[in-house]
Amino acid sequence: MAVCVPSVIAAGVVRNCAVADQQYSRFVRARVSCASGPAGKVTGGFVFESSESFRVELRRLRIKSGVTQEELAEASGISVRAISDLERGRTRRPQRKTVELLASGMRLDEHDTARLVQVARKSTLQVALPHAVPGVVPCGHDAARSEPGEPGRICELPPRLPGLHTTLPEYPVLDDFLQSVAAAETVAPANGNTALVIGSPWVGKTTAAVHAAYKWRHLFPDGQLFIDLSPDGQPAMLPLDVVRRLSRSVGAPVVEDGAGLESAAATLRSFLASRRLLIVLDKVVSEAQVRAVLPGVSASAVIAVCRRRFPAQAGLPTVVVEPLSAGLSVALLAAALGEQRVRAEYDAAIGLATLCGGLPLALQWVSGKLLRNPHWTLHRMFTALINPQTRKDLIGACRMDFSGRFYALYDELSPDAQRALCALSHIHAEEFTVDMAAAVLGTSVDTAEHMIEYLMEWQIIEVHHDAARPAAFRINPFVRAFAVSVSETSDPLADLEHVRQRATTVVGAKV
């Protein structure tokens, strides 16, 4: 039976094909180059940089000293190129004399000089092995090297999902933030100890934060903490509960049950003052959850992964995680399904990437379905997601799948917001205006605008605007398909047929 593909999806597939092919080819070349570059060794498919600790420590101390590479070159007698090579990891075995000249040029004190010499010596002796070796403590998918004299270092970071971190873009804002906090020692940097990660649901915010935490964890030798503030199926943690949870993890004194939030937070800040910890707070839904655990005079850093936008975000380092491009979406499918399978049905892979809207979690869900059903072709999966009846069956079964987390956010919305999301998702257009939303919702423009702003706060709706036209709002294609299926299964819309008619009318009027 032929399946009618909505024009908005068909246009997206055609538009993405040529671009995705170029992006995917670049990704494959970059991955091969990265795996065989001069700064690392390939071992079991993973790249280990033997000079990672030294190059970062050198840059941290140089920034702390307030000198540029050129100024350090003049003071130490080492060329700018040599210093640049050390900071980029191109020179993997710095000589002791070089390290001493660098320390003298930065006018380091005895403690920092000894630290730089020690890290340089470790970088020279490190050997990257795929198997466990003495002095290496496994954590997630990385091998965490324990510093001498630091037994029992804490690491609560969750494992990185195989294949996903290889498609992630880099986020320089997070890199600079973590390095600046570590370089500040006991004084908070000018932009504070907190960075925010925001973006639409299921776009990979947590993955980006965890990726950065793994990358720079060596700058925070006292440990890396990870706390899920809104566990699926449970209410969000109260600020006092967050403080107690963190206190128990780091071994800080836990205040008695009768103590208030201020007392508990003050005790935690006092404990953190002399430590260098990296704290990842996941699924943040209120400012109070973050404010309660902020370090004071400390070289500890907090990465807050936000489900909602907050007024206090202004001025803080903020990373906006965008959906993956079509090419990277196909690369993620290839990493899970195999390049041969994806190349054989490249057009269907582009179609699936378009339907998933660049959301890594949606792409993983699609990959999981195809892996569990190896007899399915990619075209069959694409057709199943296009067809309203089969899509309803597939997404309706998500609660029994790991993708049941899709429902976690939906269930947190108010009933009115759930109905509005489902209704607006029936607008089969790339974008809609507030007037179109009001017509579909059957409300006034003011009421429709209020509901849109609420969904924007939850990062479900995006706005695009310029001076030449009214504001246009968008819902990610996969979120839209999910909401449509929910409206057809759990029936949050009593007037579903009327909503469909109104949505069809407003799209026709726009055309």
Short mmCIF file of C-alpha atoms in Angstrom, two decimals:
data_model
loop_
_atom_site.label_atom_id
_atom_site.label_comp_id
_atom_site.label_asym_id
_atom_site.label_seq_id
_atom_site.Cartn_x
_atom_site.Cartn_y
_atom_site.Cartn_z
CA MET A 1 0.00 0.00 0.00
CA ALA A 2 1.41 3.39 -0.95
CA VAL A 3 1.99 5.77 1.91
CA CYS A 4 1.40 9.48 1.51
CA VAL A 5 4.40 11.39 2.85
CA PRO A 6 3.50 14.82 4.29
CA SER A 7 4.95 17.57 2.13
CA VAL A 8 6.86 19.17 4.99
CA ILE A 9 8.72 15.87 5.62
CA ALA A 10 9.26 15.14 1.93
CA ALA A 11 10.75 18.61 1.43
CA GLY A 12 13.06 18.07 4.39
CA VAL A 13 14.28 14.73 3.03
CA VAL A 14 15.06 16.18 -0.40
CA ARG A 15 16.74 19.25 1.11
CA ASN A 16 18.89 17.17 3.45
CA CYS A 17 20.17 14.56 0.96
CA ALA A 18 23.00 16.47 -0.72
CA VAL A 19 24.08 18.27 2.45
CA ALA A 20 24.01 15.09 4.53
CA ASP A 21 26.19 13.20 2.07
CA GLN A 22 28.92 15.87 2.31
CA GLN A 23 28.65 16.10 6.10
CA TYR A 24 28.73 12.33 6.55
CA SER A 25 31.79 11.96 4.32
CA ARG A 26 33.60 14.69 6.27
CA PHE A 27 32.67 12.98 9.51
CA VAL A 28 34.12 9.63 8.41
CA ARG A 29 37.35 11.28 7.23
CA ALA A 30 37.65 13.26 10.46
CA ARG A 31 37.06 10.15 12.56
CA VAL A 32 39.84 8.26 10.74
CA SER A 33 42.17 11.25 11.01
CA CYS A 34 41.44 11.62 14.72
CA ALA A 35 42.07 7.94 15.34
CA SER A 36 45.51 8.06 13.73
CA GLY A 37 46.69 11.60 14.51
CA PRO A 38 50.08 12.46 16.01
CA ALA A 39 48.66 13.37 19.41
CA GLY A 40 47.26 9.93 20.20
CA LYS A 41 47.46 6.20 19.76
CA VAL A 42 44.72 3.94 18.46
CA THR A 43 43.96 1.14 20.94
CA GLY A 44 40.86 -0.98 20.51
CA GLY A 45 39.11 1.78 18.54
CA PHE A 46 39.61 4.47 21.19
CA VAL A 47 42.10 7.33 21.13
CA PHE A 48 44.22 7.91 24.22
CA GLU A 49 46.17 11.17 24.42
CA SER A 50 49.29 10.53 26.46
CA SER A 51 49.97 14.25 26.99
CA GLU A 52 46.45 15.31 27.92
CA SER A 53 47.22 16.11 31.58
CA PHE A 54 50.42 18.07 30.94
CA ARG A 55 49.11 20.17 28.08
CA VAL A 56 46.04 21.19 30.05
CA GLU A 57 48.01 21.83 33.25
CA LEU A 58 50.48 24.02 31.35
CA ARG A 59 47.68 26.07 29.83
CA ARG A 60 45.92 26.34 33.19
CA LEU A 61 49.04 27.65 34.92
CA ARG A 62 49.81 30.05 32.07
CA ILE A 63 46.31 31.52 32.25
CA LYS A 64 46.59 31.71 36.02
CA SER A 65 49.91 33.59 35.67
CA GLY A 66 48.32 36.06 33.27
CA VAL A 67 50.87 35.68 30.47
CA THR A 68 50.43 34.99 26.78
CA GLN A 69 52.37 32.39 24.84
CA GLU A 70 54.53 35.15 23.37
CA GLU A 71 55.31 36.61 26.82
CA LEU A 72 56.13 33.17 28.19
CA ALA A 73 58.41 32.51 25.23
CA GLU A 74 60.33 35.72 25.88
CA ALA A 75 60.63 35.02 29.63
CA SER A 76 61.62 31.36 29.33
CA GLY A 77 63.73 31.35 26.17
CA ILE A 78 61.50 28.66 24.61
CA SER A 79 60.00 29.38 21.21
CA VAL A 80 56.33 30.26 20.80
CA ARG A 81 55.91 27.28 18.47
CA ALA A 82 57.34 24.89 21.06
CA ILE A 83 54.98 26.24 23.73
CA SER A 84 52.06 25.99 21.33
CA ASP A 85 52.99 22.38 20.49
CA LEU A 86 53.10 21.53 24.20
CA GLU A 87 49.67 23.06 24.84
CA ARG A 88 48.16 21.28 21.84
CA GLY A 89 49.68 17.92 22.78
CA ARG A 90 51.94 17.71 19.73
CA THR A 91 55.00 17.36 21.96
CA ARG A 92 54.30 14.33 24.09
CA ARG A 93 57.47 14.06 26.25
CA PRO A 94 58.56 17.44 27.66
CA GLN A 95 62.11 17.42 29.06
CA ARG A 96 62.64 18.34 32.69
CA LYS A 97 64.81 21.34 31.73
CA THR A 98 61.99 22.62 29.48
CA VAL A 99 59.49 22.26 32.29
CA GLU A 100 61.77 24.15 34.71
CA LEU A 101 62.24 26.99 32.20
CA LEU A 102 58.48 27.23 31.72
CA ALA A 103 57.92 27.32 35.48
CA SER A 104 60.52 30.05 35.84
CA GLY A 105 59.02 32.04 32.98
CA MET A 106 55.57 31.92 34.61
CA ARG A 107 57.12 32.73 38.03
CA LEU A 108 55.39 29.78 39.62
CA ASP A 109 55.66 29.17 43.33
CA GLU A 110 57.21 26.00 44.74
CA HIS A 111 53.88 24.13 44.89
CA ASP A 112 52.85 24.84 41.28
CA THR A 113 56.37 24.11 40.01
CA ALA A 114 56.38 20.72 41.72
CA ARG A 115 52.90 20.02 40.35
CA LEU A 116 53.96 20.84 36.76
CA VAL A 117 57.08 18.66 37.05
CA GLN A 118 55.03 15.78 38.44
CA VAL A 119 52.44 15.97 35.65
CA ALA A 120 55.20 16.18 33.03
CA ARG A 121 56.82 13.06 34.48
CA LYS A 122 53.48 11.22 34.44
CA SER A 123 52.92 12.23 30.82
CA THR A 124 56.30 10.76 29.90
CA LEU A 125 55.63 7.46 31.67
CA GLN A 126 51.99 6.95 30.69
CA VAL A 127 51.24 4.05 28.35
CA ALA A 128 47.79 3.70 26.78
CA LEU A 129 46.50 0.15 27.16
CA PRO A 130 43.03 -1.28 26.41
CA HIS A 131 43.15 -3.49 29.51
CA ALA A 132 43.19 -2.70 33.21
CA VAL A 133 46.62 -1.86 34.62
CA PRO A 134 47.80 -1.04 38.15
CA GLY A 135 46.96 2.50 39.17
CA VAL A 136 44.05 2.79 36.77
CA VAL A 137 40.51 2.92 38.14
CA PRO A 138 37.73 2.24 35.59
CA CYS A 139 34.97 4.84 35.42
CA GLY A 140 32.30 4.66 32.77
CA HIS A 141 33.96 4.06 29.40
CA ASP A 142 37.16 5.89 30.36
CA ALA A 143 40.16 4.80 32.37
CA ALA A 144 40.58 7.28 35.21
CA ARG A 145 44.16 7.63 36.35
CA SER A 146 44.46 8.00 40.11
CA GLU A 147 46.84 10.66 41.36
CA PRO A 148 49.43 9.50 43.91
CA GLY A 149 48.16 10.18 47.39
CA GLU A 150 44.54 10.43 46.23
CA PRO A 151 43.01 7.05 47.12
CA GLY A 152 39.28 6.57 46.65
CA ARG A 153 38.72 9.55 44.36
CA ILE A 154 35.00 9.96 43.62
CA CYS A 155 33.64 9.47 40.13
CA GLU A 156 29.86 9.27 39.68
CA LEU A 157 29.76 10.15 35.98
CA PRO A 158 27.44 7.83 34.04
CA PRO A 159 28.88 5.74 31.20
CA ARG A 160 28.99 7.41 27.83
CA LEU A 161 26.77 5.69 25.28
CA PRO A 162 28.87 3.87 22.66
CA GLY A 163 28.99 5.66 19.32
CA LEU A 164 27.17 8.77 20.52
CA HIS A 165 30.13 10.78 21.84
CA THR A 166 31.97 10.30 18.53
CA THR A 167 29.33 12.38 16.73
CA LEU A 168 29.20 15.18 19.28
CA PRO A 169 30.36 18.67 18.37
CA GLU A 170 32.80 20.39 20.69
CA TYR A 171 31.53 23.14 22.99
CA PRO A 172 34.33 25.70 23.57
CA VAL A 173 32.18 27.58 26.11
CA LEU A 174 32.25 24.55 28.42
CA ASP A 175 35.97 23.97 27.77
CA ASP A 176 36.88 27.56 28.61
CA PHE A 177 34.59 27.59 31.64
CA LEU A 178 36.04 24.45 33.22
CA GLN A 179 39.61 25.54 32.57
CA SER A 180 38.99 29.02 34.01
CA VAL A 181 37.44 27.60 37.19
CA ALA A 182 40.32 25.17 37.65
CA ALA A 183 42.87 27.94 37.02
CA ALA A 184 41.19 30.25 39.54
CA GLU A 185 42.23 27.97 42.44
CA THR A 186 40.37 29.26 45.54
CA VAL A 187 38.88 32.41 43.99
CA ALA A 188 35.77 32.15 41.86
CA PRO A 189 36.39 33.33 38.26
CA ALA A 190 34.71 36.48 36.99
CA ASN A 191 31.83 34.51 35.39
CA GLY A 192 31.24 32.37 38.50
CA ASN A 193 31.45 28.66 39.21
CA THR A 194 28.36 27.64 37.23
CA ALA A 195 27.69 26.92 33.56
CA LEU A 196 24.31 26.06 32.06
CA VAL A 197 23.45 23.57 29.32
CA ILE A 198 20.12 24.19 27.60
CA GLY A 199 18.29 22.89 24.55
CA SER A 200 15.15 21.15 23.38
CA PRO A 201 14.08 17.86 24.98
CA TRP A 202 16.08 14.76 24.01
CA VAL A 203 18.65 16.80 22.06
CA GLY A 204 21.58 15.44 24.07
CA LYS A 205 22.11 18.05 26.81
CA THR A 206 23.14 15.47 29.41
CA THR A 207 25.42 13.74 26.92
CA ALA A 208 27.17 17.05 26.14
CA ALA A 209 27.69 17.79 29.84
CA VAL A 210 28.99 14.30 30.61
CA HIS A 211 31.28 14.43 27.57
CA ALA A 212 32.82 17.69 28.83
CA ALA A 213 33.12 16.28 32.34
CA TYR A 214 35.07 13.26 31.08
CA LYS A 215 37.26 15.48 28.92
CA TRP A 216 38.33 17.78 31.77
CA ARG A 217 37.91 15.56 34.83
CA HIS A 218 41.65 15.56 35.48
CA LEU A 219 41.39 19.26 36.41
CA PHE A 220 39.17 18.33 39.36
CA PRO A 221 41.18 15.71 41.29
CA ASP A 222 38.85 15.58 44.30
CA GLY A 223 36.10 13.96 42.26
CA GLN A 224 33.29 14.27 39.74
CA LEU A 225 29.68 14.11 40.97
CA PHE A 226 26.52 13.45 38.97
CA ILE A 227 23.05 13.99 40.43
CA ASP A 228 19.73 13.36 38.64
CA LEU A 229 17.47 16.03 40.14
CA SER A 230 14.29 14.74 38.48
CA PRO A 231 14.47 10.94 38.29
CA ASP A 232 11.96 9.46 35.85
CA GLY A 233 8.71 8.55 37.59
CA GLN A 234 9.62 10.50 40.74
CA PRO A 235 9.03 14.10 41.83
CA ALA A 236 11.87 16.60 41.42
CA MET A 237 14.28 16.77 44.35
CA LEU A 238 13.84 19.64 46.80
CA PRO A 239 16.85 21.96 47.29
CA LEU A 240 17.51 20.59 50.80
CA ASP A 241 17.48 17.03 49.43
CA VAL A 242 20.00 18.06 46.76
CA VAL A 243 22.34 19.47 49.44
CA ARG A 244 22.09 16.30 51.53
CA ARG A 245 22.65 14.06 48.52
CA LEU A 246 25.78 15.97 47.50
CA SER A 247 27.05 16.12 51.09
CA ARG A 248 26.83 12.35 51.43
CA SER A 249 28.65 11.81 48.13
CA VAL A 250 31.63 14.02 49.02
CA GLY A 251 31.80 12.99 52.68
CA ALA A 252 30.73 16.38 54.04
CA PRO A 253 28.89 16.60 57.37
CA VAL A 254 25.15 16.01 56.86
CA VAL A 255 23.04 18.33 58.98
CA GLU A 256 20.32 16.93 61.20
CA ASP A 257 16.79 16.53 59.90
CA GLY A 258 15.59 19.58 61.81
CA ALA A 259 18.15 21.91 60.21
CA GLY A 260 17.03 24.26 57.46
CA LEU A 261 18.32 24.76 53.94
CA GLU A 262 20.56 27.72 54.80
CA SER A 263 22.40 25.79 57.50
CA ALA A 264 22.86 22.73 55.30
CA ALA A 265 24.06 24.81 52.33
CA ALA A 266 26.54 26.75 54.51
CA THR A 267 28.02 23.53 55.88
CA LEU A 268 28.45 22.18 52.35
CA ARG A 269 30.07 25.41 51.09
CA SER A 270 32.54 25.30 53.95
CA PHE A 271 33.48 21.73 53.06
CA LEU A 272 33.85 22.55 49.33
CA ALA A 273 36.03 25.62 49.95
CA SER A 274 39.29 23.62 49.99
CA ARG A 275 38.38 21.13 47.29
CA ARG A 276 38.31 20.92 43.51
CA LEU A 277 35.19 19.05 42.45
CA LEU A 278 33.24 18.89 39.20
CA ILE A 279 29.49 18.63 39.85
CA VAL A 280 26.98 17.82 37.09
CA LEU A 281 23.36 18.54 38.02
CA ASP A 282 21.03 16.83 35.56
CA LYS A 283 17.37 17.65 34.76
CA VAL A 284 17.30 20.91 36.69
CA VAL A 285 13.77 22.32 36.94
CA SER A 286 14.26 25.24 39.36
CA GLU A 287 16.90 27.85 40.17
CA ALA A 288 16.74 26.92 43.86
CA GLN A 289 18.07 23.42 43.11
CA VAL A 290 21.27 24.92 41.70
CA ARG A 291 21.62 27.84 44.08
CA ALA A 292 21.60 25.54 47.10
CA VAL A 293 24.81 23.74 46.13
CA LEU A 294 26.86 26.54 44.54
CA PRO A 295 30.43 26.62 45.84
CA GLY A 296 31.71 29.88 47.34
CA VAL A 297 35.47 30.49 47.36
CA SER A 298 36.35 27.25 45.67
CA ALA A 299 37.88 25.85 42.50
CA SER A 300 34.89 23.54 42.14
CA ALA A 301 32.67 23.81 39.07
CA VAL A 302 28.96 23.14 38.55
CA ILE A 303 27.41 22.21 35.19
CA ALA A 304 23.62 22.54 35.36
CA VAL A 305 21.68 20.67 32.66
CA CYS A 306 18.39 22.56 32.53
CA ARG A 307 15.00 21.22 31.55
CA ARG A 308 13.57 24.73 31.85
CA ARG A 309 14.85 28.21 31.13
CA PHE A 310 15.35 30.51 34.13
CA PRO A 311 15.54 34.31 34.45
CA ALA A 312 18.86 33.99 36.31
CA GLN A 313 20.56 32.47 33.25
CA ALA A 314 21.62 35.90 32.00
CA GLY A 315 25.36 36.43 32.38
CA LEU A 316 26.27 32.80 33.09
CA PRO A 317 28.28 30.73 30.61
CA THR A 318 25.59 28.95 28.60
CA VAL A 319 25.78 26.18 26.03
CA VAL A 320 22.84 25.76 23.68
CA VAL A 321 22.81 22.18 22.40
CA GLU A 322 21.37 22.13 18.89
CA PRO A 323 19.92 19.11 17.05
CA LEU A 324 22.44 17.11 15.01
CA SER A 325 22.82 17.99 11.36
CA ALA A 326 21.50 15.55 8.77
CA GLY A 327 25.02 14.26 8.12
CA LEU A 328 25.82 13.63 11.78
CA SER A 329 22.40 12.02 12.25
CA VAL A 330 23.23 9.54 9.49
CA ALA A 331 26.66 9.02 11.07
CA LEU A 332 24.98 8.10 14.35
CA LEU A 333 22.74 5.60 12.55
CA ALA A 334 25.82 4.15 10.83
CA ALA A 335 27.68 3.83 14.14
CA ALA A 336 24.80 1.77 15.54
CA LEU A 337 23.67 -0.20 12.48
CA GLY A 338 26.87 -0.49 10.48
CA GLU A 339 27.97 1.63 7.56
CA GLN A 340 27.17 -1.05 4.99
CA ARG A 341 23.52 -1.24 6.05
CA VAL A 342 23.13 2.53 6.00
CA ARG A 343 24.92 2.99 2.66
CA ALA A 344 22.68 0.34 1.09
CA GLU A 345 19.57 2.42 1.95
CA TYR A 346 21.00 5.89 2.10
CA ASP A 347 17.80 7.69 1.05
CA ALA A 348 15.82 5.89 3.77
CA ALA A 349 18.54 6.81 6.28
CA ILE A 350 18.14 10.47 5.32
CA GLY A 351 14.38 10.09 5.75
CA LEU A 352 14.79 8.63 9.24
CA ALA A 353 17.26 11.40 10.14
CA THR A 354 14.70 13.99 9.02
CA LEU A 355 11.87 12.35 10.96
CA CYS A 356 14.03 12.20 14.09
CA GLY A 357 14.72 15.92 13.84
CA GLY A 358 18.40 15.53 14.73
CA LEU A 359 17.58 14.28 18.24
CA PRO A 360 20.19 11.72 19.37
CA LEU A 361 17.73 9.95 21.66
CA ALA A 362 15.21 9.53 18.84
CA LEU A 363 17.95 8.22 16.54
CA GLN A 364 19.03 5.74 19.20
CA TRP A 365 15.44 4.59 19.62
CA VAL A 366 15.13 4.02 15.85
CA SER A 367 18.49 2.19 15.83
CA GLY A 368 17.38 0.02 18.72
CA LYS A 369 14.20 -0.99 16.89
CA LEU A 370 16.19 -1.91 13.78
CA LEU A 371 18.81 -3.85 15.75
CA ARG A 372 16.12 -5.88 17.50
CA ASN A 373 14.48 -6.53 14.13
CA PRO A 374 17.40 -7.21 11.77
CA HIS A 375 14.98 -8.38 9.07
CA TRP A 376 13.51 -4.86 8.89
CA THR A 377 14.86 -2.58 6.20
CA LEU A 378 15.45 1.11 6.89
CA HIS A 379 12.74 1.86 4.35
CA ARG A 380 10.26 -0.27 6.32
CA MET A 381 11.08 1.68 9.50
CA PHE A 382 10.70 4.99 7.66
CA THR A 383 7.34 3.89 6.23
CA ALA A 384 6.17 2.72 9.66
CA LEU A 385 6.93 6.14 11.14
CA ILE A 386 5.19 7.96 8.28
CA ASN A 387 2.03 5.88 8.44
CA PRO A 388 -0.22 7.25 11.24
CA GLN A 389 -1.48 3.83 12.37
CA THR A 390 1.89 2.04 12.56
CA ARG A 391 3.54 5.14 14.05
CA LYS A 392 0.90 5.12 16.77
CA ASP A 393 1.69 1.48 17.55
CA LEU A 394 5.45 2.05 17.58
CA ILE A 395 5.48 5.16 19.74
CA GLY A 396 2.66 3.83 21.92
CA ALA A 397 5.00 1.01 22.94
CA CYS A 398 7.70 3.46 24.06
CA ARG A 399 6.69 3.15 27.70
CA MET A 400 8.01 -0.42 27.63
CA ASP A 401 11.18 0.69 25.85
CA PHE A 402 14.15 2.71 27.12
CA SER A 403 12.56 5.54 25.18
CA GLY A 404 9.93 5.69 27.92
CA ARG A 405 11.93 8.69 29.14
CA PHE A 406 10.13 10.57 26.36
CA TYR A 407 7.05 10.34 28.51
CA ALA A 408 8.87 11.59 31.61
CA LEU A 409 8.96 15.21 30.44
CA TYR A 410 5.50 15.04 28.90
CA ASP A 411 4.04 13.86 32.21
CA GLU A 412 5.61 16.86 33.99
CA LEU A 413 3.61 19.31 31.89
CA SER A 414 0.32 20.63 33.14
CA PRO A 415 -2.83 19.10 31.57
CA ASP A 416 -3.46 22.34 29.66
CA ALA A 417 0.10 22.32 28.31
CA GLN A 418 -0.22 18.67 27.28
CA ARG A 419 -3.40 19.43 25.35
CA ALA A 420 -1.82 22.50 23.74
CA LEU A 421 1.29 20.57 22.68
CA CYS A 422 -0.81 17.80 21.14
CA ALA A 423 -3.07 20.26 19.35
CA LEU A 424 -0.25 22.42 17.97
CA SER A 425 1.58 19.31 16.77
CA HIS A 426 -1.30 18.65 14.35
CA ILE A 427 -0.19 21.74 12.40
CA HIS A 428 1.73 19.96 9.64
CA ALA A 429 3.96 22.87 8.72
CA GLU A 430 7.56 23.73 9.56
CA GLU A 431 6.40 26.72 11.60
CA PHE A 432 3.29 28.51 12.77
CA THR A 433 2.30 31.96 14.05
CA VAL A 434 0.48 32.85 17.24
CA ASP A 435 -2.66 33.58 15.21
CA MET A 436 -2.53 30.06 13.75
CA ALA A 437 -2.00 28.64 17.24
CA ALA A 438 -5.02 30.53 18.57
CA ALA A 439 -7.19 29.21 15.74
CA VAL A 440 -6.12 25.59 16.36
CA LEU A 441 -6.44 25.85 20.15
CA GLY A 442 -9.78 27.63 19.85
CA THR A 443 -8.65 30.37 22.27
CA SER A 444 -7.83 34.05 22.21
CA VAL A 445 -4.45 35.19 20.87
CA ASP A 446 -3.37 36.20 24.38
CA THR A 447 -4.19 32.76 25.79
CA ALA A 448 -2.42 31.03 22.91
CA GLU A 449 0.64 33.24 23.35
CA HIS A 450 0.75 32.46 27.08
CA MET A 451 0.63 28.72 26.38
CA ILE A 452 3.35 28.99 23.72
CA GLU A 453 5.59 30.88 26.14
CA TYR A 454 5.04 28.19 28.77
CA LEU A 455 6.13 25.50 26.29
CA MET A 456 9.09 27.69 25.30
CA GLU A 457 10.12 27.79 28.95
CA TRP A 458 10.23 23.98 28.85
CA GLN A 459 12.29 24.31 25.63
CA ILE A 460 9.70 22.37 23.62
CA ILE A 461 8.87 25.23 21.23
CA GLU A 462 11.48 27.39 19.52
CA VAL A 463 10.90 30.89 18.21
CA HIS A 464 12.32 32.42 15.04
CA HIS A 465 11.76 36.11 14.44
CA ASP A 466 13.02 39.10 12.52
CA ALA A 467 11.79 42.61 11.79
CA ALA A 468 10.32 41.66 8.42
CA ARG A 469 7.65 39.23 9.65
CA PRO A 470 5.75 38.10 12.74
CA ALA A 471 7.37 35.64 15.14
CA ALA A 472 7.27 32.06 13.87
CA PHE A 473 7.29 29.06 16.22
CA ARG A 474 8.57 25.55 15.60
CA ILE A 475 8.25 22.12 17.19
CA ASN A 476 10.90 19.49 16.46
CA PRO A 477 9.55 16.95 13.88
CA PHE A 478 10.01 13.96 16.19
CA VAL A 479 8.49 15.76 19.18
CA ARG A 480 5.58 16.68 16.92
CA ALA A 481 5.15 13.07 15.75
CA PHE A 482 5.35 11.87 19.35
CA ALA A 483 2.72 14.37 20.53
CA VAL A 484 0.39 13.47 17.64
CA SER A 485 0.66 9.78 18.53
CA VAL A 486 0.01 10.54 22.19
CA SER A 487 -3.13 12.46 21.22
CA GLU A 488 -4.30 9.42 19.26
CA THR A 489 -3.53 6.85 22.00
CA SER A 490 -4.06 8.42 25.42
CA ASP A 491 -6.68 10.88 24.08
CA PRO A 492 -5.79 14.18 25.82
CA LEU A 493 -7.90 15.91 23.15
CA ALA A 494 -11.62 15.33 23.55
CA ASP A 495 -12.22 17.24 20.31
CA LEU A 496 -9.44 15.57 18.29
CA GLU A 497 -11.32 15.65 14.99
CA HIS A 498 -12.13 19.34 15.40
CA VAL A 499 -8.48 20.06 16.17
CA ARG A 500 -7.42 18.24 13.01
CA GLN A 501 -9.92 20.20 10.95
CA ARG A 502 -8.81 23.53 12.40
CA ALA A 503 -5.12 22.62 11.85
CA THR A 504 -5.82 21.67 8.24
CA THR A 505 -7.73 24.94 7.74
CA VAL A 506 -4.98 27.20 9.11
CA VAL A 507 -2.28 25.45 7.06
CA GLY A 508 -4.42 25.76 3.94
CA ALA A 509 -5.06 29.43 4.65
CA LYS A 510 -1.31 30.02 5.09
CA VAL A 511 -0.59 28.42 1.74
#
